[in-house]
Short mmCIF file of C-alpha atoms in Angstrom, two decimals:
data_model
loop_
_atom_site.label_atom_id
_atom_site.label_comp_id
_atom_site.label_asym_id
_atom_site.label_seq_id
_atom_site.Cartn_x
_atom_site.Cartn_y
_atom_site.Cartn_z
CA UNK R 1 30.69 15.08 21.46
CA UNK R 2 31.46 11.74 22.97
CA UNK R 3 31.65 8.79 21.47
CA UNK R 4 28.41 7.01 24.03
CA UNK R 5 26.02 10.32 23.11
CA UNK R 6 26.63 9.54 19.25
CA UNK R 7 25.80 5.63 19.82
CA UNK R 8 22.78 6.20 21.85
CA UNK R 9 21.52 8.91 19.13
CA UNK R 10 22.18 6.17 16.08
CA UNK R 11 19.93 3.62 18.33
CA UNK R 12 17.35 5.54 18.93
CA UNK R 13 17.30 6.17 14.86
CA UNK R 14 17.35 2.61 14.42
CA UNK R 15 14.09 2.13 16.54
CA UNK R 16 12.61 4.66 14.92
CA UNK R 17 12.86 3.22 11.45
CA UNK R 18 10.48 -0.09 11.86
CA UNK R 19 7.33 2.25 13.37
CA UNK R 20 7.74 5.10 10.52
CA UNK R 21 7.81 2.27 7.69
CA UNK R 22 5.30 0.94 9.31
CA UNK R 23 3.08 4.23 9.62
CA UNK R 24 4.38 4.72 5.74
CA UNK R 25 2.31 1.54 5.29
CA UNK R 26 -0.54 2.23 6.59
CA UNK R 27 -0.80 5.20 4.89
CA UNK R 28 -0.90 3.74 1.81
CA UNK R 29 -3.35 0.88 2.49
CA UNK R 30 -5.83 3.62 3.81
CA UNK R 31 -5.22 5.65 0.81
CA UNK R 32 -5.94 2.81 -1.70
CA UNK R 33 -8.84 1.63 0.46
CA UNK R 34 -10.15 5.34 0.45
CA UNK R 35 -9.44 5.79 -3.96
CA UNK R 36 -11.86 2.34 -4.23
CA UNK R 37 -14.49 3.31 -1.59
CA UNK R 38 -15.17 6.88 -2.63
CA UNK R 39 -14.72 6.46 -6.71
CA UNK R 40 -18.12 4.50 -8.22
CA UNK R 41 -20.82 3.10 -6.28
CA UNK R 42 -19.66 3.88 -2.56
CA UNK R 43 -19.06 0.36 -1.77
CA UNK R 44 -15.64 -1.33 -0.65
CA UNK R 45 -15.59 -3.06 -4.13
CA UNK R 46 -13.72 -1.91 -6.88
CA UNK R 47 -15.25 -0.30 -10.12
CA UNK R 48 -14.36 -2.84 -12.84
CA UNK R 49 -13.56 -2.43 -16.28
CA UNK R 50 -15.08 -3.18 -19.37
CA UNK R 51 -13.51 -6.24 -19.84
CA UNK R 52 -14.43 -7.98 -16.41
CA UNK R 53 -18.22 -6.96 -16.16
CA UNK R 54 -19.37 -9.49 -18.46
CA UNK R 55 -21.58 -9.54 -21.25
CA UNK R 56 -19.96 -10.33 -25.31
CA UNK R 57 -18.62 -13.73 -24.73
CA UNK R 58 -16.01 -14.92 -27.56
CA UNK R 59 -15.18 -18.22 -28.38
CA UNK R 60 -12.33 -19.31 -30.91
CA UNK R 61 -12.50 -22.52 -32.84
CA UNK R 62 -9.50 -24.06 -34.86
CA UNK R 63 -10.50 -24.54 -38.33
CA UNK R 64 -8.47 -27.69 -39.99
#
């Protein structure tokens, strides 16, 4: 194999790298968007827990 065929087959892997990590990306975002649309109420918010719904309100005083 020649030296030019080997070079123009490690470009072409190098240009390829950017658009897969990209697609990689995307992926994911989708996937997370997709876990928080279809889990709870069907809307694009997320479900939250227990301790971010409100309600029981503490407040701590120093005693001296």
């Amino acid at each position: 194999m020649s030296n030019n065929t080997r070079r123009s087959r490690e470009m072409k892997g190098k240009k390829r790298w950017p658009a897969r990590a990209l697609a990689l990306f995307a992926i994911i975002v989708i996937g997370v968007y997709a876990l928080v649309f279809f889990t709870g109420s069907k809307t694009a918010e997320p479900k939250l827990g227990i301790d971010l719904q409100g309600g029981t309100r503490v407040t701590l005083v120093p005693q001296g």
